[in-house]
Coordinates of C-alpha atoms and ligand atoms in Angstrom, one line a residue:
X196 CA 36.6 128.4 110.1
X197 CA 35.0 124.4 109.9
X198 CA 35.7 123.1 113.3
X199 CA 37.5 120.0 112.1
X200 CA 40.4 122.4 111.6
X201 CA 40.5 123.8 115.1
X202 CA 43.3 122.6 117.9
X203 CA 41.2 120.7 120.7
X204 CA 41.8 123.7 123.2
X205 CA 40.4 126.1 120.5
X206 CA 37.3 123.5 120.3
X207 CA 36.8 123.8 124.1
X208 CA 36.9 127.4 123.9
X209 CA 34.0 127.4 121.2
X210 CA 31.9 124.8 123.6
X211 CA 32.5 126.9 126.4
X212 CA 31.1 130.3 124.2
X213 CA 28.2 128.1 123.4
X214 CA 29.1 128.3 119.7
X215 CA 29.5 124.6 119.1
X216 CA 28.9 121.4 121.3
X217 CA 30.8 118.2 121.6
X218 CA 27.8 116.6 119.6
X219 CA 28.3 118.8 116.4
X220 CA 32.3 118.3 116.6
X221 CA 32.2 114.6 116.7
X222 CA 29.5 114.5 113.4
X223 CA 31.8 117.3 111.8
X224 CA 35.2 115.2 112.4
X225 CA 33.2 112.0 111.4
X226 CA 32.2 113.9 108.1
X227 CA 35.7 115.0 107.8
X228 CA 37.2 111.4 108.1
X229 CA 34.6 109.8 105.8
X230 CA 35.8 112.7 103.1
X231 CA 39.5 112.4 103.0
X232 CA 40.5 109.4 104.5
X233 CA 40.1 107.0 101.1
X234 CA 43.0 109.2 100.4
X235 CA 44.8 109.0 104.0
X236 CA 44.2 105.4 105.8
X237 CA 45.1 107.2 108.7
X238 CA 41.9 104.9 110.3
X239 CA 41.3 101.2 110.3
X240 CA 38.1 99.4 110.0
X241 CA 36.3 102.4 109.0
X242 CA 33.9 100.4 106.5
X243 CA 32.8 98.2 109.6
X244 CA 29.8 98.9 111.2
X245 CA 30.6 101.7 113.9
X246 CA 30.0 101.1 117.5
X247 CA 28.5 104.1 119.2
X248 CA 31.2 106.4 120.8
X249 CA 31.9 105.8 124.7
X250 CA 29.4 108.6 125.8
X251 CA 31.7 111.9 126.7
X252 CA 31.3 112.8 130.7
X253 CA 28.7 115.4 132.4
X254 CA 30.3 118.5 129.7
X255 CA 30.1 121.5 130.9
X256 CA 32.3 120.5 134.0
X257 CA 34.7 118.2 132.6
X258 CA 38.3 119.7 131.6
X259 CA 37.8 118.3 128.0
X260 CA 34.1 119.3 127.8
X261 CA 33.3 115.6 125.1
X262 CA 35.6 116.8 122.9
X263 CA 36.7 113.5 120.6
X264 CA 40.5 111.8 121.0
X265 CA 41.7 109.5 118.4
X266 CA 43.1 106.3 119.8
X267 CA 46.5 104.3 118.3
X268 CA 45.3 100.3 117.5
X269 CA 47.3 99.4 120.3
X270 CA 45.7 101.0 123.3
X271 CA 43.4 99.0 125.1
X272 CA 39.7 100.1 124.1
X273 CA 36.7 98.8 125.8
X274 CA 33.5 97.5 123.7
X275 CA 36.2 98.8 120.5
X276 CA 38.6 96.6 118.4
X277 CA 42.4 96.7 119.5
X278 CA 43.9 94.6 117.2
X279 CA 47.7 96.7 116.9
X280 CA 47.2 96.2 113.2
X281 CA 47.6 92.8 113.4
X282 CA 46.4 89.7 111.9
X283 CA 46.8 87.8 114.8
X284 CA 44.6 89.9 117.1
X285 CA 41.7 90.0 114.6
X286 CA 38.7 90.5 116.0
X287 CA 40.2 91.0 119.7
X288 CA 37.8 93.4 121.5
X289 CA 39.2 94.4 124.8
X290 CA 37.1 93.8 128.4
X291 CA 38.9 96.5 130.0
X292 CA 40.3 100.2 129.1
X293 CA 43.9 101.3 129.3
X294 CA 44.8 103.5 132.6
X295 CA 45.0 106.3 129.8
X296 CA 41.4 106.0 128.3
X297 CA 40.5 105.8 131.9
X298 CA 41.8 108.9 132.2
X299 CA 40.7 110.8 129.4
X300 CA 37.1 109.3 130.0
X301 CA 37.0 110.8 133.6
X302 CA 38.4 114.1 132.1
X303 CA 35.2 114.3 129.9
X304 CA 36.5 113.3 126.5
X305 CA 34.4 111.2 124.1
X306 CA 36.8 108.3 122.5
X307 CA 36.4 107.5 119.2
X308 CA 35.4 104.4 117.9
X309 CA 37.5 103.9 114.8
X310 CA 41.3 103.5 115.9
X311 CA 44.5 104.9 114.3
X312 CA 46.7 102.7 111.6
X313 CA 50.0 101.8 113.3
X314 CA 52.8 99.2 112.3
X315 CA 51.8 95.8 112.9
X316 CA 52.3 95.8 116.7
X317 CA 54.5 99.0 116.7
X318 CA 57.2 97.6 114.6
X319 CA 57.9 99.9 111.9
X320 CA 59.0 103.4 111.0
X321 CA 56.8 104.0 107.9
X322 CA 53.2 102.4 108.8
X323 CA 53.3 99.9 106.3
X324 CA 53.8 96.8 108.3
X325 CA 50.1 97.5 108.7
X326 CA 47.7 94.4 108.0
X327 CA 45.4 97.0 106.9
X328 CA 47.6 98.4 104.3
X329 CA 49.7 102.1 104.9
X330 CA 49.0 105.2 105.8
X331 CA 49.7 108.2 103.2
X332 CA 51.7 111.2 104.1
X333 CA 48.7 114.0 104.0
X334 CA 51.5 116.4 102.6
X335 CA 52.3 113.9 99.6
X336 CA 50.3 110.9 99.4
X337 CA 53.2 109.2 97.5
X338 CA 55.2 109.4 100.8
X339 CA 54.9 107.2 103.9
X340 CA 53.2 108.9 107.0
X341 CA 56.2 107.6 109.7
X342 CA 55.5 104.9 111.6
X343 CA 54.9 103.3 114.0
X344 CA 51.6 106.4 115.3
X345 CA 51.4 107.2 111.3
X346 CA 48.0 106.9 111.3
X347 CA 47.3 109.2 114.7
X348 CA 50.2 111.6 112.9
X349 CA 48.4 111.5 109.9
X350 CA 44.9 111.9 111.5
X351 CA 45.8 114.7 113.3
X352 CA 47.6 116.6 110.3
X353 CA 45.0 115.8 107.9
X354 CA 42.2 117.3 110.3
X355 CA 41.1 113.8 110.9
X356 CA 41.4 114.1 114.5
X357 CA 41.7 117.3 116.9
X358 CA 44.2 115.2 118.4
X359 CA 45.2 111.9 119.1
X360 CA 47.2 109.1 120.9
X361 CA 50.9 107.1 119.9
X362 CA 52.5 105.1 121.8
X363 CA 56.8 105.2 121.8
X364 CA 58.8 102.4 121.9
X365 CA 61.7 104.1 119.4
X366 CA 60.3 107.0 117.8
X367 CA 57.1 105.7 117.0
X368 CA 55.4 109.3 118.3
X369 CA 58.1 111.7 117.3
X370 CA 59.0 110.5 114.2
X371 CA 55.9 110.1 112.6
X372 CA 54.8 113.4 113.7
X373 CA 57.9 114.8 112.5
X374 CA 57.1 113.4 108.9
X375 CA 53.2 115.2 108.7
X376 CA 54.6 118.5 110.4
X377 CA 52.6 117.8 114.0
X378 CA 53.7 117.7 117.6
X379 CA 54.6 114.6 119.0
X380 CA 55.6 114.3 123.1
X381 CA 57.3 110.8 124.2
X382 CA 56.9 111.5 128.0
X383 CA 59.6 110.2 130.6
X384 CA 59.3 106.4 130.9
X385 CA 56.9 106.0 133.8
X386 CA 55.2 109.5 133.6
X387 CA 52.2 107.9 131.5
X388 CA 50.7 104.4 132.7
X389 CA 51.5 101.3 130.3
X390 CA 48.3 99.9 131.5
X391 CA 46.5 98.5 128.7
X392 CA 49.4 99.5 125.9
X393 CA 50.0 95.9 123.9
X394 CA 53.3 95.8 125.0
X395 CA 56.2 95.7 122.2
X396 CA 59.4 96.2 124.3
X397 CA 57.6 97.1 128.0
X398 CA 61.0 98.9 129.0
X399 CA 60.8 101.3 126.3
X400 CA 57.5 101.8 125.5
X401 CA 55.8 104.9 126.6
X402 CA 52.4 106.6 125.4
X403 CA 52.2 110.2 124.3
X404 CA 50.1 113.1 122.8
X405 CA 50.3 113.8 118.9
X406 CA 48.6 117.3 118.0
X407 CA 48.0 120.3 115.6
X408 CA 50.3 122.5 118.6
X409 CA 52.6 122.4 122.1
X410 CA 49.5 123.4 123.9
X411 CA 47.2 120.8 123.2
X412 CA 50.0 118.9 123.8
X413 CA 50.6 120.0 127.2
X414 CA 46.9 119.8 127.7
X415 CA 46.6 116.3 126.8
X416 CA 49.9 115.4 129.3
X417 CA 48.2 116.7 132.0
X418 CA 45.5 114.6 131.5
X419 CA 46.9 110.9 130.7
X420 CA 50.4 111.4 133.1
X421 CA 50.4 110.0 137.0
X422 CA 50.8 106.7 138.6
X423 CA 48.7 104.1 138.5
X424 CA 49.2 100.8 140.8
X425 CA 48.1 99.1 137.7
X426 CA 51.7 99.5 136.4
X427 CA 54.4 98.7 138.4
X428 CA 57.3 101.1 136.3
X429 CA 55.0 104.2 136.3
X430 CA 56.3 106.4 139.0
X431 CA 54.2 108.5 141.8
X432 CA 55.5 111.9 141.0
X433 CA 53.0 114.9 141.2
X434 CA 52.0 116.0 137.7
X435 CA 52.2 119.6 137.4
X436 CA 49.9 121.4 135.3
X437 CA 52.2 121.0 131.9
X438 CA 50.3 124.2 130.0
X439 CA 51.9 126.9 133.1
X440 CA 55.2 127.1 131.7
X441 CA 54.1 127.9 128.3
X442 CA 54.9 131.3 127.2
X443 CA 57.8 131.7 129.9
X444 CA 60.2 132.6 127.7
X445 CA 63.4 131.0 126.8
X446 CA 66.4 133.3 127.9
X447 CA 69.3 131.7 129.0
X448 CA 68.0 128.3 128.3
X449 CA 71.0 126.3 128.0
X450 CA 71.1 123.4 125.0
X451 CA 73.1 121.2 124.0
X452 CA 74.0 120.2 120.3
X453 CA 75.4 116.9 120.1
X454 CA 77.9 116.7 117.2
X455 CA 77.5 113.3 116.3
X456 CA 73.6 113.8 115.2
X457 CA 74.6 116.3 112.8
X458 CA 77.5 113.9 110.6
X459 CA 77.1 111.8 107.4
X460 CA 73.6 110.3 106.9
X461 CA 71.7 114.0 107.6
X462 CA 70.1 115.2 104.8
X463 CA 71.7 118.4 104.1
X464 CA 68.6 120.2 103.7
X465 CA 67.2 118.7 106.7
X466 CA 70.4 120.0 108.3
X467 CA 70.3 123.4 106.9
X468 CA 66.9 123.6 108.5
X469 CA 67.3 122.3 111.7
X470 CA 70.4 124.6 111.9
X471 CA 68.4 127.7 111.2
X472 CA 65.8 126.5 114.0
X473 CA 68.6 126.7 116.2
X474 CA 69.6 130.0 115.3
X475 CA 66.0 131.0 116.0
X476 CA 66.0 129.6 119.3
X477 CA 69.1 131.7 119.7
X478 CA 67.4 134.7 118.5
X479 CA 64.7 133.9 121.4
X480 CA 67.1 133.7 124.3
X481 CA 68.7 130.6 124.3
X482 CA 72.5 129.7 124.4
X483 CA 73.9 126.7 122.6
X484 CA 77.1 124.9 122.5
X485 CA 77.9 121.8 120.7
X486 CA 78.9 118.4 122.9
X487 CA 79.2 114.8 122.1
X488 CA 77.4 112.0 123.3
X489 CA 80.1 109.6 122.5
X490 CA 78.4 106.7 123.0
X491 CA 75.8 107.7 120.3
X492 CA 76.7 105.2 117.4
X493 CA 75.6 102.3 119.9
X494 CA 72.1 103.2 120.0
X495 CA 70.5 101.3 116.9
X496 CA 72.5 98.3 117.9
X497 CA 72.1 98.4 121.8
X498 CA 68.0 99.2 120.6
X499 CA 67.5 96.1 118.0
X500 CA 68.7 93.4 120.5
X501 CA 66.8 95.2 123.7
X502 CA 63.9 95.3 121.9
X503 CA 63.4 92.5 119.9
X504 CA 64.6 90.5 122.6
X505 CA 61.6 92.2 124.6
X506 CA 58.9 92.0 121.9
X507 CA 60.0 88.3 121.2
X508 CA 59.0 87.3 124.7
X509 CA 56.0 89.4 124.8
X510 CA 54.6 88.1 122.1
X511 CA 54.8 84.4 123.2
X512 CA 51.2 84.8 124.5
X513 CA 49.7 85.5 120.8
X514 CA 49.0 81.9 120.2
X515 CA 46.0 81.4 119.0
X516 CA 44.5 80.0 122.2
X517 CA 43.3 82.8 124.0
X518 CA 42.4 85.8 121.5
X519 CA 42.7 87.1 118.1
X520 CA 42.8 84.3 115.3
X521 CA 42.9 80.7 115.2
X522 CA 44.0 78.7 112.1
X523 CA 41.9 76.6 110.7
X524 CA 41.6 72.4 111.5
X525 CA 44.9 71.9 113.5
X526 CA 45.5 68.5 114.4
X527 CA 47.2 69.1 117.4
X528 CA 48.1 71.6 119.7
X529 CA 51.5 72.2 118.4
X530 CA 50.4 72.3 115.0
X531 CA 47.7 75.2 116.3
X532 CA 50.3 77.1 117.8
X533 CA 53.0 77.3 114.5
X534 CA 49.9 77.7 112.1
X535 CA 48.0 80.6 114.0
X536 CA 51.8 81.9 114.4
X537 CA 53.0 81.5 111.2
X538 CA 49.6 82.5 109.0
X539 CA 48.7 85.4 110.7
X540 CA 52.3 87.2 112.1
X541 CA 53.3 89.8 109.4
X542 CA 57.7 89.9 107.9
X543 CA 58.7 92.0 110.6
X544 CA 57.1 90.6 113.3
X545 CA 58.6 87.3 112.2
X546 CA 61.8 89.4 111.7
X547 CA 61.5 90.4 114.9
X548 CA 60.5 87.5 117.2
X549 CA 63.4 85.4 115.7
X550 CA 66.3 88.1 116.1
X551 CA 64.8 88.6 119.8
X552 CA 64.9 84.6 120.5
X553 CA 68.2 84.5 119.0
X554 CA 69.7 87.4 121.4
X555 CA 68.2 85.5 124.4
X556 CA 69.1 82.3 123.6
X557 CA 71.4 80.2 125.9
X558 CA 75.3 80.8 124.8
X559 CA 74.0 84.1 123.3
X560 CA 72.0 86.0 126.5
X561 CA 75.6 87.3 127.7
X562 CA 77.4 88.2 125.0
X563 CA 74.0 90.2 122.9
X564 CA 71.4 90.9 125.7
X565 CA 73.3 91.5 128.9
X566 CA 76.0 93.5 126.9
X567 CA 73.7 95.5 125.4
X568 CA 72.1 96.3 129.0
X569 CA 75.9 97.3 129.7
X570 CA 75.7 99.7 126.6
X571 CA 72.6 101.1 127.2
X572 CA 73.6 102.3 130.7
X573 CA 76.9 104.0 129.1
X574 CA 74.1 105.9 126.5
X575 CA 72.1 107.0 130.1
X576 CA 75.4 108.4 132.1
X577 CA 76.4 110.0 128.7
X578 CA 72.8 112.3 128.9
X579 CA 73.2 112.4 132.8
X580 CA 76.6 114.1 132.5
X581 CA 75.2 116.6 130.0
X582 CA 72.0 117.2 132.6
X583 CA 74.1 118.4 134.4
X584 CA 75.2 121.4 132.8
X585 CA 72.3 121.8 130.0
X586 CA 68.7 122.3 129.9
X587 CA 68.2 120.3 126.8
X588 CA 69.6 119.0 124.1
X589 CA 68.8 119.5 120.6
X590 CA 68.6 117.3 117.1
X591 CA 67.0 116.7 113.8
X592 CA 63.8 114.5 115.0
X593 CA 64.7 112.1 111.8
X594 CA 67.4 112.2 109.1
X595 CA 65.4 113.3 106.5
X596 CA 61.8 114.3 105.4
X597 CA 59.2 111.3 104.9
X598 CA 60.1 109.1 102.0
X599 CA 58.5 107.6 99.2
X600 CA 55.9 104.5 100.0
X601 CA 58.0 101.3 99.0
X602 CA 61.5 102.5 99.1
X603 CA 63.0 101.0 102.4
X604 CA 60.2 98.0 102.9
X605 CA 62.9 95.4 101.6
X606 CA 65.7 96.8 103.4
X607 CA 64.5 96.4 107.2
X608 CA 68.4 98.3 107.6
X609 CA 68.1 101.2 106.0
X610 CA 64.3 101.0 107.4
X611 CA 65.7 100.9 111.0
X612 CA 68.0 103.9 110.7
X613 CA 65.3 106.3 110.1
X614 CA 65.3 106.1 114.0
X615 CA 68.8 106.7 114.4
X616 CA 67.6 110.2 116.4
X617 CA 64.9 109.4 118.4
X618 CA 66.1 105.9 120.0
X619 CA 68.4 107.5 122.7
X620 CA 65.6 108.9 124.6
X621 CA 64.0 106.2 125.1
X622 CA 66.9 103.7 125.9
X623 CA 67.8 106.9 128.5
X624 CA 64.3 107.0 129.5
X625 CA 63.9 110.4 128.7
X626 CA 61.6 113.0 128.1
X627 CA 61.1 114.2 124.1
X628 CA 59.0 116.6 122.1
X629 CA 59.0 116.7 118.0
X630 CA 58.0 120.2 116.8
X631 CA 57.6 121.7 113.5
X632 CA 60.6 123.7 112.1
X633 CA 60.1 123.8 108.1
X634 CA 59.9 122.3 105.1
X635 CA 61.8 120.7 102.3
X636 CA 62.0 122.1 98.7
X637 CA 59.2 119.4 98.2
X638 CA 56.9 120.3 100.8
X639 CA 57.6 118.1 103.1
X640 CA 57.7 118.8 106.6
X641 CA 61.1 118.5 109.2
X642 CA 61.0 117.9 113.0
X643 CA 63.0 119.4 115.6
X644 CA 63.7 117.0 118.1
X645 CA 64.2 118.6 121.7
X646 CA 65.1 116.3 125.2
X647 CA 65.0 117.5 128.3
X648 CA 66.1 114.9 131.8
X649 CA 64.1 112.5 133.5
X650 CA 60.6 114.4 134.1
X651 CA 61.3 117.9 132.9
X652 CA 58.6 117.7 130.2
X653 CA 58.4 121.5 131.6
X654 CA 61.4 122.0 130.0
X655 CA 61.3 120.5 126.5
X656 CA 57.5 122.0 126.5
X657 CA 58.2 125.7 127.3
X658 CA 61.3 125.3 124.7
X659 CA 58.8 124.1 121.8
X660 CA 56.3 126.2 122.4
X661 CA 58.4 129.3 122.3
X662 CA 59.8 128.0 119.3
X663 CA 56.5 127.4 117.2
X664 CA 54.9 131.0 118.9
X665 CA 57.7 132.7 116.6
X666 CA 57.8 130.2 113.5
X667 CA 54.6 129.7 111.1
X668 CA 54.9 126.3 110.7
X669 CA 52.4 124.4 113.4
X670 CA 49.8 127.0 111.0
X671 CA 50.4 125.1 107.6
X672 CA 47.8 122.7 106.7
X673 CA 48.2 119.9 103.5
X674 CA 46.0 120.3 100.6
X675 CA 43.6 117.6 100.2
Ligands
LIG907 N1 60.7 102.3 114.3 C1 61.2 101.7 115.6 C2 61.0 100.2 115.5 O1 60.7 99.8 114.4 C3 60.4 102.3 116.7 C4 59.0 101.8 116.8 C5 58.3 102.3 118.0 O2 58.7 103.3 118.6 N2 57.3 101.6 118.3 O3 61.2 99.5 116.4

């Protein structure tokens, strides 16, 4: 088989039977990307002259032996362009790496170059708030990849990219992998170092793995998760080696099925299929019972005035004075500031930043932002109470399969309830994994969404991968 089309942990097995080295996998991806992504723009800057890749660590010894990881535009590169698809960060090469390319650079992986296509600073569910245009799903290329990771989702299903990097500030991992039929993992917030992620709402963001299976995704966790005194929310809690509970079987697993993701709004068919990967997980072991998670139909809400209220003040320092671009001839400072601002910020971002001033503006703050604090903790003590008696909990990732390129772009609304599913976890803090579980009538793929409490990736891990050991969907590859 080509080795472009191998899982990462298959790619370390051939380096480590001498079949193939990190060398001839980077040129063989490389080839790949240059072939199919024209169709894909699951990359950006690729026509740009290519800096050499960060050379991968002493191989033999290293856990990931120089094989390549893809990188979202918004993770702090050094010597490569970060520029989170943005306008305003053009040309902004970073002087430092993020804690996680750290990481993955001590662990013996080679980073590559080019980055992955994301929604203008993370802002997006469909990867077409892109200043470098959007990513096509490689299952229809009429139908968005997911957003805001569509371009590591698409990399990584398109064979692109043995694996890659998202980052997760509302779905951004999940959802996008759940629209090109990949795994996504949003890890618990402050199991994964924020260090060097341009920060979009910094407490909600989180970075994850996107890959072709729950191993490599386990794989990847172990490598990028700990503290770091770099970032003052990630938490010292030992990081257990995430691939030992794979293949520990599921029996008596106890999940939760909350009622109110399952209403009005679900695509039937994404329904019907969801509800027939619970019955598999049934079939495995597992016992399920239906709850409710009353507080459920506050999420979008409580998430639009958290975040934008967050992003709005983080992106203050985009300016124009320090990095990215500059407008041209300002006659005074002032004038710098709304020019660089206001010809180089893409609709949502402007969207975005005004909504998030509004919510924090004086005679507003208490009665948006602090009552959407109060909201947000009633959406955490509804999950704690179910921790209690559950493993996990179970949904649809999104409500329906990926849609067509242009259809919700004027209707931010409809846009933002693609996330309607994957929000919780992250105003809760909690752990999340999207798996494969089918696909529509139009070959499209469907996620299953399963959460687990704060830092039991274990669980929602061992859950997936039992799940995609007796389903044939993580094997499925797009025709291009
Ligand atoms: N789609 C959501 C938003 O637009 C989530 C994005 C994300 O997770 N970065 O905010």
């Amino acid at each position: 088989m080509e080795l472009y089309k191998l899982t990462a942990r298959e790619l370390i097995e051939k380096i480590d039977k001498k079949e193939s080295n990190a060398g001839e996998i980077i040129s063989c991806l490389g080839k790949r990307i240059k072939e199919v992504d024209p169709k894909i723009n699951a990359y950006v800057r690729l026509s740009e002259p290519e800096p050499s890749i960060s050379a991968p660590g002493p191989q033999p010894s290293t856990p990931l032996r120089g094989v390549p990881v893809s990188i979202k535009d918004n993770i702090c590169t050094q010597g490569y362009k970060t520029e989170c698809s943005s306008k305003i960060l053009e040309g902004f090469t970073p002087p430092y790496d993020a804690t996680v390319i750290t990481k993955l650079k001590n662990a013996g992986a080679a980073i590559l170059p080019f980055k992955t296509n994301m929604d203008e600073f993370a802002f997006g569910s469909s990867t077409e708030n892109s200043c470098f245009g959007p990513t096509r799903n490689p299952w229809s290329l009429e139908a968005v990849a997911g957003g805001s990771s569509g371009g590591s989702a698409a990399a990584v299903a398109a064979d692109e990219a043995a694996w890659a990097l998202g980052s997760d500030t509302g779905g951004s991992i999940r959802q996008p992998a759940s629209f090109c039929g990949v795994v996504g993992l949003k890890p618990t917030y402050g199991r994964v170092s924020r260090y060097g992620l341009i920060a979009f709402a910094s407490s909600l963001d989180q970075i994850g793995p996107i890959t072709k299976d729950v191993a490599d995704s386990a794989s990847l966790l172990n490598v990028i998760a700990g503290y770091d005194h770099f970032d003052s929310t990630s938490i010292d809690k030992e990081v257990p080696d995430y691939t030992k509970v794979l293949g520990s079987g599921i029996k008596g697993i106890k999940i939760a099925l909350p009622e109110e993701y399952f209403v009005e709004g679900l695509d039937p068919e994404v329904k019907s299929i969801v509800e027939e990967a619970v019955d598999k997980l049934k079939s495995l072991g597992a016992e399920d019972k239906t709850v409710s998670l009353p507080h459920t139909q506050y999420s979008i809400p409580v998430y639009y005035i958290v975040a934008t209220a967050e992003a709005s003040s983080n992106l203050a320092r985009f300016d124009g004075v320090q990095y990215g671009h500059r407008c041209a001839k300002p006659q005074n400072l002032i004038q710098m500031y709304n020019k660089t601002r206001g010809e180089s910020f893409g609709q949502e971002a402007k969207r975005r930043i005004m909504l998030g001033t509004f919510v924090l503006s004086h005679g507003y703050y208490d009665a948006y932002y602090l009552r959407a604090l109060k909201v947000r903790t009633l959406i955490k003590n509804d999950f704690e109470k179910l921790f209690s008696e559950f493993d996990c909990v179970v949904t649809p990732t999104s409500p329906t399969a990926a849609f067509r390129i242009g259809e919700k772009i004027r209707d931010p609304l409809k846009m933002y309830l693609s996330d309607i599913y994957t929000i919780s976890a992250n105003l809760a803090g909690l752990p999340a994994i999207s798996v494969p579980c089918g696909f529509t009538k139009n070959g499209l793929p469907v996620g299953l969404q399963i959460l687990a409490k704060p830092f039991d990736e274990e669980m929602i891990l061992k859950v997936a991968h039992a799940y995609e050991q007796a389903t044939p969907w993580h094997k499925m590859k797009p025709k291009l």
